[in-house]
Coordinates of N, CA and C and ligand atoms in Angstrom, one line a residue:
M7 N 0.8 -1.2 0.0 CA 0.0 0.0 0.0 C 0.9 1.3 0.0
K8 N 0.4 2.2 -0.8 CA 1.2 3.5 -0.8 C 1.1 4.3 0.5
K9 N 2.2 4.6 1.1 CA 2.2 5.4 2.3 C 1.7 6.8 2.1
R10 N 0.8 7.3 3.0 CA 0.4 8.7 2.8 C 1.5 9.6 3.4
K11 N 1.7 10.7 2.7 CA 2.8 11.6 3.1 C 2.4 12.5 4.3
I12 N 3.3 12.9 5.1 CA 3.0 13.7 6.2 C 3.8 15.0 6.2
I13 N 3.4 15.9 7.1 CA 4.2 17.2 7.3 C 5.0 17.1 8.6
I14 N 6.3 17.4 8.5 CA 7.2 17.4 9.6 C 7.6 18.8 9.9
A15 N 7.2 19.3 11.1 CA 7.6 20.7 11.5 C 8.7 20.6 12.5
I16 N 9.8 21.4 12.2 CA 10.9 21.4 13.1 C 11.1 22.9 13.5
D17 N 10.9 23.1 14.8 CA 11.1 24.5 15.3 C 12.2 24.5 16.4
G18 N 12.7 25.7 16.7 CA 13.6 25.8 17.8 C 14.5 27.0 17.7
F19 N 15.4 27.2 18.7 CA 16.2 28.3 18.7 C 17.2 28.3 17.5
S20 N 17.9 29.5 17.3 CA 18.8 29.6 16.2 C 20.0 28.7 16.4
S21 N 20.5 28.1 15.3 CA 21.7 27.3 15.4 C 21.6 26.0 16.2
T22 N 20.4 25.4 16.2 CA 20.3 24.2 17.0 C 20.5 23.0 16.0
G23 N 20.9 23.3 14.8 CA 21.1 22.2 13.8 C 19.8 21.8 13.1
K24 N 18.7 22.6 13.3 CA 17.5 22.2 12.7 C 17.6 21.9 11.2
S25 N 18.3 22.9 10.5 CA 18.3 22.7 9.0 C 19.1 21.5 8.6
T26 N 20.2 21.2 9.3 CA 21.0 20.0 8.9 C 20.1 18.8 9.0
I27 N 19.4 18.6 10.1 CA 18.6 17.5 10.3 C 17.4 17.4 9.3
A28 N 16.8 18.6 9.1 CA 15.6 18.7 8.3 C 16.0 18.3 6.8
K29 N 17.2 18.8 6.4 CA 17.6 18.6 5.0 C 17.9 17.1 4.8
E30 N 18.5 16.5 5.7 CA 18.9 15.1 5.6 C 17.6 14.2 5.7
L31 N 16.7 14.6 6.5 CA 15.5 13.9 6.7 C 14.7 13.9 5.4
A32 N 14.6 15.1 4.8 CA 13.8 15.3 3.5 C 14.5 14.5 2.4
N33 N 15.8 14.5 2.3 CA 16.5 13.7 1.3 C 16.2 12.2 1.4
K34 N 16.2 11.7 2.7 CA 16.1 10.3 2.9 C 14.6 9.9 2.7
L35 N 13.7 10.8 3.0 CA 12.2 10.4 2.8 C 11.7 10.7 1.4
G36 N 12.5 11.5 0.6 CA 12.1 11.9 -0.7 C 11.0 13.0 -0.5
Y37 N 11.2 13.8 0.5 CA 10.2 14.9 0.8 C 10.9 16.3 0.4
L38 N 10.0 17.3 0.3 CA 10.5 18.6 0.0 C 11.0 19.2 1.3
Y39 N 12.1 20.0 1.3 CA 12.6 20.6 2.5 C 12.5 22.1 2.3
V40 N 11.9 22.8 3.3 CA 11.8 24.3 3.2 C 12.4 24.9 4.5
D41 N 13.4 25.7 4.3 CA 14.1 26.5 5.3 C 13.4 27.9 5.4
T42 N 12.5 28.0 6.3 CA 11.7 29.3 6.4 C 12.6 30.4 6.9
G43 N 13.7 30.1 7.6 CA 14.6 31.1 8.1 C 15.2 31.9 6.9
A44 N 15.5 31.1 5.8 CA 16.1 31.6 4.6 C 15.1 32.7 4.0
M45 N 13.8 32.4 4.1 CA 12.8 33.4 3.5 C 12.9 34.7 4.3
Y46 N 12.9 34.6 5.7 CA 13.0 35.8 6.5 C 14.3 36.5 6.3
R47 N 15.4 35.8 6.1 CA 16.7 36.4 5.8 C 16.7 37.1 4.4
A48 N 16.0 36.5 3.4 CA 16.0 37.1 2.1 C 15.2 38.4 2.1
V49 N 14.1 38.5 2.9 CA 13.4 39.7 3.0 C 14.2 40.8 3.7
T50 N 15.0 40.3 4.7 CA 15.9 41.2 5.4 C 16.9 41.8 4.5
L51 N 17.5 40.9 3.7 CA 18.5 41.4 2.7 C 17.9 42.5 1.8
Y52 N 16.7 42.2 1.3 CA 16.1 43.2 0.4 C 15.9 44.5 1.2
A53 N 15.4 44.4 2.4 CA 15.2 45.7 3.2 C 16.5 46.4 3.5
M54 N 17.6 45.7 3.6 CA 18.9 46.3 3.8 C 19.3 47.0 2.5
Q55 N 19.1 46.3 1.4 CA 19.6 46.9 0.1 C 18.8 48.2 -0.2
Q56 N 17.5 48.3 0.3 CA 16.7 49.4 0.0 C 16.8 50.5 1.1
D57 N 17.7 50.2 2.1 CA 17.8 51.0 3.3 C 16.6 51.2 4.1
F58 N 15.7 50.1 4.1 CA 14.5 50.2 5.0 C 14.9 49.7 6.4
V59 N 16.0 49.1 6.5 CA 16.4 48.6 7.9 C 18.0 48.7 8.0
G60 N 18.4 49.0 9.2 CA 19.8 49.2 9.4 C 20.0 49.1 10.9
K61 N 21.3 49.4 11.4 CA 21.5 49.3 12.8 C 20.6 50.2 13.6
G62 N 19.7 49.7 14.4 CA 18.9 50.5 15.3 C 17.7 51.1 14.6
Y63 N 17.4 50.9 13.3 CA 16.2 51.5 12.7 C 15.5 50.5 11.8
I64 N 14.2 50.7 11.6 CA 13.5 50.0 10.6 C 12.3 50.9 10.1
N65 N 12.2 51.0 8.8 CA 11.1 51.8 8.2 C 10.0 50.8 7.8
K66 N 9.1 50.5 8.8 CA 8.1 49.4 8.5 C 7.2 49.8 7.4
E67 N 6.8 51.1 7.3 CA 5.8 51.5 6.3 C 6.4 51.2 4.9
K68 N 7.6 51.7 4.7 CA 8.3 51.5 3.4 C 8.4 50.0 3.1
L69 N 8.8 49.2 4.1 CA 9.0 47.8 3.9 C 7.6 47.1 3.5
I70 N 6.6 47.5 4.2 CA 5.3 46.9 3.9 C 4.8 47.3 2.5
E71 N 5.0 48.6 2.2 CA 4.6 49.1 0.9 C 5.3 48.3 -0.3
N72 N 6.5 47.9 0.0 CA 7.3 47.2 -1.1 C 7.3 45.7 -1.0
L73 N 6.5 45.1 -0.1 CA 6.5 43.7 0.0 C 6.2 43.0 -1.4
Q74 N 5.3 43.7 -2.1 CA 4.8 43.1 -3.4 C 6.0 43.1 -4.4
N75 N 7.1 43.8 -4.2 CA 8.2 43.7 -5.1 C 9.2 42.7 -4.7
I76 N 8.9 41.9 -3.7 CA 9.9 40.9 -3.3 C 9.4 39.5 -3.8
D77 N 10.2 38.9 -4.7 CA 9.9 37.6 -5.2 C 10.9 36.6 -4.6
L78 N 10.4 35.6 -3.9 CA 11.2 34.6 -3.3 C 11.0 33.2 -3.9
K79 N 12.1 32.6 -4.3 CA 11.9 31.2 -4.9 C 13.1 30.3 -4.3
F80 N 12.7 29.1 -4.2 CA 13.8 28.1 -3.8 C 14.1 27.3 -5.1
E81 N 15.3 27.1 -5.4 CA 15.7 26.3 -6.6 C 16.6 25.2 -6.1
Y82 N 16.3 24.0 -6.5 CA 17.1 22.8 -6.0 C 18.4 22.8 -6.7
N83 N 19.5 22.7 -5.9 CA 20.9 22.6 -6.5 C 21.2 21.1 -6.4
Q84 N 21.3 20.5 -7.6 CA 21.6 19.0 -7.7 C 22.9 18.6 -7.0
K85 N 23.9 19.5 -7.2 CA 25.2 19.2 -6.7 C 25.2 19.2 -5.2
L86 N 24.7 20.3 -4.6 CA 24.7 20.5 -3.1 C 23.6 19.7 -2.4
K87 N 22.6 19.2 -3.2 CA 21.5 18.5 -2.7 C 20.6 19.3 -1.8
F88 N 20.4 20.5 -2.0 CA 19.4 21.3 -1.3 C 19.0 22.5 -2.1
S89 N 17.9 23.1 -1.7 CA 17.3 24.2 -2.4 C 17.9 25.5 -2.0
E90 N 18.3 26.3 -3.0 CA 18.9 27.6 -2.6 C 17.9 28.7 -2.8
M91 N 18.2 29.8 -2.0 CA 17.2 30.9 -2.0 C 17.6 31.9 -3.1
Y92 N 16.5 32.3 -3.8 CA 16.6 33.3 -4.9 C 15.8 34.5 -4.5
L93 N 16.4 35.7 -4.5 CA 15.6 36.9 -4.2 C 15.6 37.7 -5.6
N94 N 14.4 37.9 -6.0 CA 14.1 38.6 -7.3 C 15.1 38.0 -8.4
G95 N 15.1 36.7 -8.5 CA 15.9 36.0 -9.6 C 17.3 35.8 -9.3
K96 N 17.9 36.4 -8.2 CA 19.3 36.2 -7.9 C 19.6 35.3 -6.7
N97 N 20.6 34.4 -6.9 CA 20.9 33.5 -5.9 C 21.6 34.3 -4.7
V98 N 20.9 34.2 -3.5 CA 21.5 35.0 -2.4 C 21.9 34.1 -1.2
E99 N 22.1 32.9 -1.5 CA 22.4 31.9 -0.5 C 23.5 32.3 0.4
K100 N 24.6 32.9 -0.1 CA 25.7 33.2 0.7 C 25.4 34.5 1.5
E101 N 24.9 35.5 0.8 CA 24.6 36.8 1.4 C 23.6 36.7 2.6
I102 N 22.6 35.9 2.5 CA 21.6 35.8 3.6 C 22.2 35.2 4.9
R103 N 23.3 34.5 4.8 CA 23.9 33.9 6.0 C 24.9 34.8 6.7
S104 N 25.1 36.0 6.2 CA 26.1 36.9 6.8 C 25.6 37.4 8.1
I105 N 26.6 37.8 8.9 CA 26.3 38.3 10.3 C 25.5 39.6 10.2
E106 N 25.7 40.4 9.2 CA 24.9 41.6 9.0 C 23.4 41.3 8.9
V107 N 23.1 40.3 8.1 CA 21.7 39.9 8.0 C 21.2 39.3 9.3
S108 N 22.0 38.4 10.0 CA 21.6 37.8 11.2 C 21.3 38.9 12.3
K109 N 22.0 40.0 12.2 CA 21.8 41.0 13.3 C 20.5 41.8 13.1
L110 N 19.9 41.8 11.8 CA 18.7 42.6 11.6 C 17.5 41.7 11.4
V111 N 17.7 40.4 11.2 CA 16.5 39.6 10.8 C 15.4 39.5 11.8
S112 N 15.8 39.6 13.1 CA 14.7 39.5 14.1 C 13.8 40.7 14.1
M113 N 14.4 41.8 13.7 CA 13.5 43.0 13.6 C 12.6 42.9 12.4
V114 N 13.1 42.4 11.3 CA 12.2 42.3 10.1 C 11.2 41.2 10.3
S115 N 11.5 40.1 10.9 CA 10.6 39.0 11.1 C 9.5 39.3 12.1
A116 N 9.7 40.4 12.9 CA 8.6 40.7 13.9 C 7.5 41.5 13.2
V117 N 7.7 41.9 12.0 CA 6.6 42.7 11.3 C 5.5 41.8 10.8
P118 N 4.3 41.9 11.4 CA 3.2 41.0 11.0 C 2.9 40.9 9.5
E119 N 3.0 42.0 8.8 CA 2.7 41.9 7.3 C 3.8 41.0 6.6
V120 N 5.0 41.1 7.1 CA 6.1 40.2 6.5 C 5.7 38.8 6.8
R121 N 5.3 38.5 8.0 CA 5.0 37.1 8.4 C 3.8 36.6 7.5
K122 N 2.8 37.5 7.4 CA 1.6 37.1 6.6 C 2.0 36.6 5.2
K123 N 2.8 37.4 4.6 CA 3.2 37.1 3.2 C 3.9 35.8 3.1
L124 N 4.9 35.6 4.1 CA 5.7 34.4 4.0 C 4.9 33.1 4.4
V125 N 4.0 33.3 5.4 CA 3.2 32.1 5.8 C 2.3 31.7 4.7
E126 N 1.7 32.6 3.9 CA 0.9 32.3 2.8 C 1.7 31.4 1.8
Q127 N 2.9 31.8 1.5 CA 3.7 31.0 0.6 C 4.0 29.6 1.2
Q128 N 4.3 29.6 2.5 CA 4.6 28.3 3.2 C 3.4 27.4 3.1
H129 N 2.2 27.9 3.3 CA 1.0 27.1 3.2 C 1.0 26.4 1.8
K130 N 1.2 27.2 0.8 CA 1.2 26.6 -0.6 C 2.1 25.5 -0.8
M131 N 3.3 25.6 -0.2 CA 4.4 24.6 -0.3 C 4.0 23.3 0.4
G132 N 3.1 23.4 1.3 CA 2.7 22.2 2.1 C 1.4 21.6 1.6
A133 N 0.8 22.2 0.6 CA -0.5 21.7 0.1 C -0.5 20.2 -0.2
E134 N 0.6 19.7 -0.8 CA 0.7 18.3 -1.2 C 1.2 17.4 -0.1
K135 N 1.5 18.0 1.0 CA 2.2 17.2 2.1 C 3.6 16.8 1.7
G136 N 4.2 15.8 2.3 CA 5.5 15.3 1.9 C 6.5 16.4 2.1
L137 N 6.5 17.0 3.3 CA 7.3 18.3 3.5 C 8.0 18.2 4.9
V138 N 9.2 18.7 4.9 CA 9.9 18.9 6.1 C 10.2 20.4 6.2
M139 N 9.6 21.1 7.1 CA 9.8 22.6 7.2 C 10.4 23.0 8.5
D140 N 11.4 23.8 8.5 CA 12.0 24.3 9.8 C 11.9 25.8 10.0
G141 N 11.8 26.2 11.2 CA 11.6 27.6 11.5 C 11.4 27.9 13.0
R142 N 10.5 28.8 13.3 CA 10.2 29.2 14.7 C 8.7 28.9 15.0
D143 N 7.9 29.0 14.0 CA 6.4 29.0 14.2 C 5.7 27.9 13.4
I144 N 6.5 26.9 12.9 CA 5.9 26.0 12.0 C 4.8 25.1 12.7
G145 N 5.2 24.6 13.9 CA 4.2 23.7 14.6 C 3.1 24.4 15.3
T146 N 3.3 25.7 15.5 CA 2.3 26.5 16.3 C 1.4 27.3 15.3
V147 N 1.9 27.9 14.3 CA 1.1 28.7 13.4 C 1.0 28.2 12.0
V148 N 2.1 27.9 11.4 CA 2.0 27.6 9.9 C 1.3 26.2 9.7
F149 N 1.7 25.2 10.4 CA 1.1 23.9 10.2 C 0.8 23.3 11.6
P150 N -0.3 23.9 12.3 CA -0.6 23.4 13.7 C -1.1 21.9 13.6
D151 N -1.4 21.4 12.4 CA -1.9 20.0 12.4 C -0.8 19.1 11.8
A152 N 0.5 19.5 11.8 CA 1.5 18.7 11.3 C 1.6 17.4 12.1
E153 N 1.8 16.3 11.3 CA 1.8 15.0 12.0 C 2.9 14.7 12.9
L154 N 4.1 15.4 12.6 CA 5.2 15.2 13.6 C 5.8 16.6 13.8
K155 N 5.9 16.9 15.1 CA 6.5 18.2 15.5 C 7.7 18.0 16.4
L156 N 8.8 18.7 16.1 CA 10.0 18.6 16.9 C 10.4 20.0 17.4
F157 N 10.8 20.1 18.6 CA 11.3 21.4 19.1 C 12.8 21.2 19.6
M158 N 13.7 21.8 18.9 CA 15.1 21.6 19.1 C 15.7 22.6 20.0
T159 N 16.5 22.2 21.0 CA 17.2 23.1 21.9 C 18.6 22.7 22.1
A160 N 19.4 23.6 22.5 CA 20.8 23.3 22.9 C 21.3 24.6 23.7
S161 N 22.4 24.4 24.4 CA 22.9 25.6 25.2 C 23.3 26.7 24.2
P162 N 23.2 28.0 24.6 CA 23.6 29.1 23.7 C 25.1 29.0 23.3
E163 N 25.9 28.5 24.2 CA 27.4 28.4 23.9 C 27.6 27.4 22.8
K164 N 27.0 26.2 23.0 CA 27.1 25.2 21.9 C 26.6 25.7 20.6
R165 N 25.5 26.3 20.6 CA 24.9 26.8 19.3 C 25.8 27.9 18.7
A166 N 26.3 28.8 19.5 CA 27.2 29.8 19.0 C 28.4 29.2 18.4
Y167 N 29.0 28.2 19.1 CA 30.2 27.6 18.6 C 30.0 26.9 17.2
R168 N 28.8 26.3 17.1 CA 28.5 25.6 15.8 C 28.4 26.6 14.7
R169 N 27.6 27.7 15.0 CA 27.4 28.7 13.9 C 28.8 29.4 13.6
Y170 N 29.6 29.6 14.6 CA 30.9 30.3 14.4 C 31.8 29.4 13.5
K171 N 31.8 28.1 13.7 CA 32.6 27.2 12.9 C 32.1 27.2 11.4
E172 N 30.8 27.2 11.3 CA 30.1 27.1 10.0 C 30.4 28.4 9.2
L173 N 30.4 29.5 9.9 CA 30.7 30.8 9.2 C 32.1 30.9 8.8
L174 N 33.0 30.5 9.6 CA 34.4 30.5 9.3 C 34.7 29.6 8.1
D175 N 34.1 28.4 8.1 CA 34.2 27.5 6.9 C 33.7 28.1 5.6
R176 N 32.7 29.0 5.7 CA 32.2 29.6 4.5 C 32.9 30.9 4.2
G177 N 34.0 31.2 4.9 CA 34.8 32.3 4.6 C 34.3 33.7 5.1
H178 N 33.4 33.6 6.1 CA 33.0 34.9 6.7 C 34.0 35.3 7.9
E179 N 34.2 36.6 8.1 CA 35.1 37.0 9.1 C 34.3 37.4 10.4
V180 N 34.3 36.6 11.4 CA 33.5 36.8 12.6 C 34.3 36.4 13.8
T181 N 33.9 36.9 15.0 CA 34.5 36.4 16.2 C 33.4 35.6 17.0
F182 N 33.9 34.7 17.9 CA 33.0 33.9 18.7 C 32.0 34.7 19.5
E183 N 32.6 35.8 20.2 CA 31.8 36.6 21.1 C 30.7 37.3 20.3
E184 N 31.0 37.7 19.1 CA 30.0 38.4 18.3 C 28.8 37.4 18.0
I185 N 29.2 36.2 17.7 CA 28.1 35.2 17.4 C 27.3 34.8 18.6
L186 N 28.0 34.7 19.7 CA 27.3 34.3 21.0 C 26.3 35.5 21.3
H187 N 26.7 36.7 21.2 CA 25.9 37.8 21.5 C 24.6 37.8 20.5
N188 N 24.9 37.5 19.2 CA 23.8 37.5 18.3 C 22.8 36.4 18.6
V189 N 23.3 35.2 18.9 CA 22.5 34.1 19.2 C 21.6 34.4 20.4
E190 N 22.2 35.0 21.5 CA 21.4 35.3 22.7 C 20.4 36.4 22.4
Q191 N 20.8 37.4 21.6 CA 19.9 38.5 21.3 C 18.7 37.9 20.5
R192 N 19.0 37.1 19.5 CA 17.9 36.6 18.7 C 16.9 35.7 19.5
D193 N 17.5 34.8 20.4 CA 16.7 34.0 21.3 C 15.6 34.9 21.9
H194 N 16.1 36.0 22.5 CA 15.3 36.9 23.2 C 14.2 37.5 22.3
L195 N 14.7 38.1 21.2 CA 13.7 38.8 20.3 C 12.7 37.8 19.7
D196 N 13.2 36.7 19.3 CA 12.3 35.7 18.6 C 11.2 35.1 19.6
S197 N 11.6 35.0 20.9 CA 10.6 34.4 21.8 C 9.7 35.5 22.5
T198 N 10.1 36.7 22.4 CA 9.2 37.7 23.0 C 8.4 38.6 22.1
R199 N 8.6 38.4 20.7 CA 7.8 39.2 19.8 C 6.3 38.9 19.9
K200 N 5.5 39.9 19.5 CA 4.0 39.7 19.7 C 3.5 38.7 18.7
D201 N 3.8 38.8 17.5 CA 3.3 37.9 16.4 C 4.1 36.6 16.3
S202 N 3.4 35.5 16.5 CA 4.0 34.2 16.4 C 5.4 34.0 17.0
P203 N 5.4 34.3 18.3 CA 6.7 34.1 19.0 C 7.2 32.6 19.0
L204 N 8.5 32.5 19.1 CA 9.0 31.1 19.2 C 8.6 30.5 20.5
K205 N 7.8 29.4 20.4 CA 7.5 28.6 21.6 C 7.2 27.2 21.2
K206 N 7.3 26.3 22.1 CA 7.1 24.9 21.8 C 5.6 24.6 21.7
A207 N 5.2 24.0 20.7 CA 3.8 23.6 20.6 C 3.5 22.5 21.6
P208 N 2.3 22.5 22.3 CA 2.1 21.5 23.3 C 2.4 20.1 22.9
D209 N 2.1 19.8 21.6 CA 2.3 18.4 21.2 C 3.6 18.2 20.5
A210 N 4.6 19.1 20.6 CA 5.9 18.9 20.0 C 6.8 18.1 20.9
I211 N 7.7 17.3 20.3 CA 8.7 16.6 21.1 C 9.9 17.4 21.2
E212 N 10.3 17.6 22.5 CA 11.5 18.5 22.7 C 12.7 17.6 22.6
F213 N 13.7 18.2 21.9 CA 14.9 17.5 21.6 C 16.1 18.3 21.9
D214 N 16.8 18.0 23.0 CA 18.0 18.8 23.4 C 19.2 18.1 22.8
N215 N 19.9 18.7 21.9 CA 21.1 18.1 21.3 C 22.4 18.6 21.7
S216 N 22.4 19.3 22.9 CA 23.7 19.8 23.4 C 24.8 18.8 23.4
N217 N 24.4 17.6 23.8 CA 25.5 16.5 23.9 C 25.2 15.3 23.0
M218 N 24.7 15.6 21.8 CA 24.4 14.5 20.9 C 25.0 14.8 19.5
G219 N 25.7 13.8 19.0 CA 26.2 14.0 17.6 C 25.2 13.9 16.6
L220 N 25.5 14.4 15.4 CA 24.6 14.4 14.3 C 24.0 13.1 13.9
K221 N 24.9 12.1 13.9 CA 24.4 10.7 13.5 C 23.3 10.2 14.4
E222 N 23.6 10.3 15.7 CA 22.6 9.8 16.7 C 21.3 10.6 16.6
Q223 N 21.4 11.9 16.5 CA 20.2 12.7 16.3 C 19.4 12.3 15.1
F224 N 20.1 12.1 14.0 CA 19.4 11.8 12.8 C 18.7 10.5 12.9
E225 N 19.4 9.5 13.5 CA 18.8 8.2 13.6 C 17.5 8.2 14.4
R226 N 17.6 8.9 15.5 CA 16.4 9.0 16.4 C 15.2 9.7 15.7
I227 N 15.5 10.8 15.0 CA 14.5 11.5 14.4 C 13.9 10.8 13.2
Y228 N 14.8 10.2 12.5 CA 14.3 9.4 11.3 C 13.4 8.3 11.8
H229 N 13.7 7.6 12.9 CA 12.9 6.6 13.4 C 11.5 7.1 13.8
M230 N 11.5 8.3 14.5 CA 10.2 8.9 14.9 C 9.4 9.2 13.6
A231 N 10.0 9.7 12.6 CA 9.3 10.0 11.3 C 8.7 8.7 10.7
L232 N 9.5 7.7 10.7 CA 9.0 6.4 10.1 C 7.7 5.9 10.9
L233 N 7.8 6.0 12.2 CA 6.7 5.6 13.0 C 5.4 6.4 12.7
R234 N 5.6 7.7 12.6 CA 4.5 8.6 12.3 C 3.9 8.3 10.9
I235 N 4.8 8.0 9.9 CA 4.3 7.8 8.6 C 3.5 6.4 8.6
E236 N 4.0 5.5 9.3 CA 3.4 4.2 9.5 C 2.0 4.3 10.1
K237 N 1.9 5.2 11.1 CA 0.6 5.4 11.8 C -0.4 6.1 10.9
N238 N 0.1 6.8 10.0 CA -0.7 7.7 9.1 C -1.2 6.9 7.9
A239 N -0.6 5.7 7.6 CA -0.9 5.0 6.4 C -2.4 4.6 6.3
Ligands
DC25 O1 16.6 29.7 11.2 P1 17.4 31.0 11.0 O2 18.3 31.2 12.2 O3 18.1 31.1 9.7 O4 16.3 32.2 11.0 C1 16.6 33.5 10.9 C2 15.6 34.4 11.7 O5 14.3 34.4 11.0 C3 15.3 34.0 13.1 O6 16.2 34.7 14.0 C4 13.9 34.4 13.3 C5 13.3 34.4 11.9 N1 12.4 33.3 11.6 C6 11.0 33.5 12.0 O7 10.7 34.5 12.6 N2 10.1 32.5 11.7 C7 10.5 31.4 11.1 N3 9.6 30.5 10.8 C8 11.8 31.2 10.7 C9 12.8 32.2 11.0

């Protein structure tokens, strides 16, 4: 019998390794993977380019007025085996991961009109199910009926160290202190904003990976996913 596809929602604090797990899970299950953080980052990059946002300021009116001019698309990269983010036709995968974008993204993602636009797109991507989506509000707001919900956590220091190494590998110039500060600041802003704050859905499974390697994490989560798919058949 053909198995019915499910939606897997992975939420959690920044740099908890959500996207690494989500990507691998989607590849193994033959599901679509959507990194919603990349969408908020791309809108932030656009707002920076237009000078609608910068250190300590945001021009919400201008940003809202121009939302219609932002076209976001994911395109699958066969070589890298994941979908890259395109902003108005341009591949912005590297730029959206910069520390400059990380510093401003929480301000932009707190704007309800921005969230509304992106959540609409996210709903469309999940219409056929067979989806692994990661972010902050996927299990609470975007897909409250997702069949499997995970909430990932780890200590701020562990998360900052992971992000620091990742950025150095990608050729960004950053310090560990700068990243730790950014991680802590985003935790605070993302969990205290009014619209769709980061919080664990009551039916989400909490997963602390401070002391767990990638392989073990993946095996446990893959097992949970198979059980859910089986139950859904
Ligand atoms: O997952 P990430 O660190 O790349 O996400 C970047 C920012 O985008 C994060 O600090 C908050 C915001 N975000 C959000 O508000 N809602 C989501 N579903 C995903 C990300």
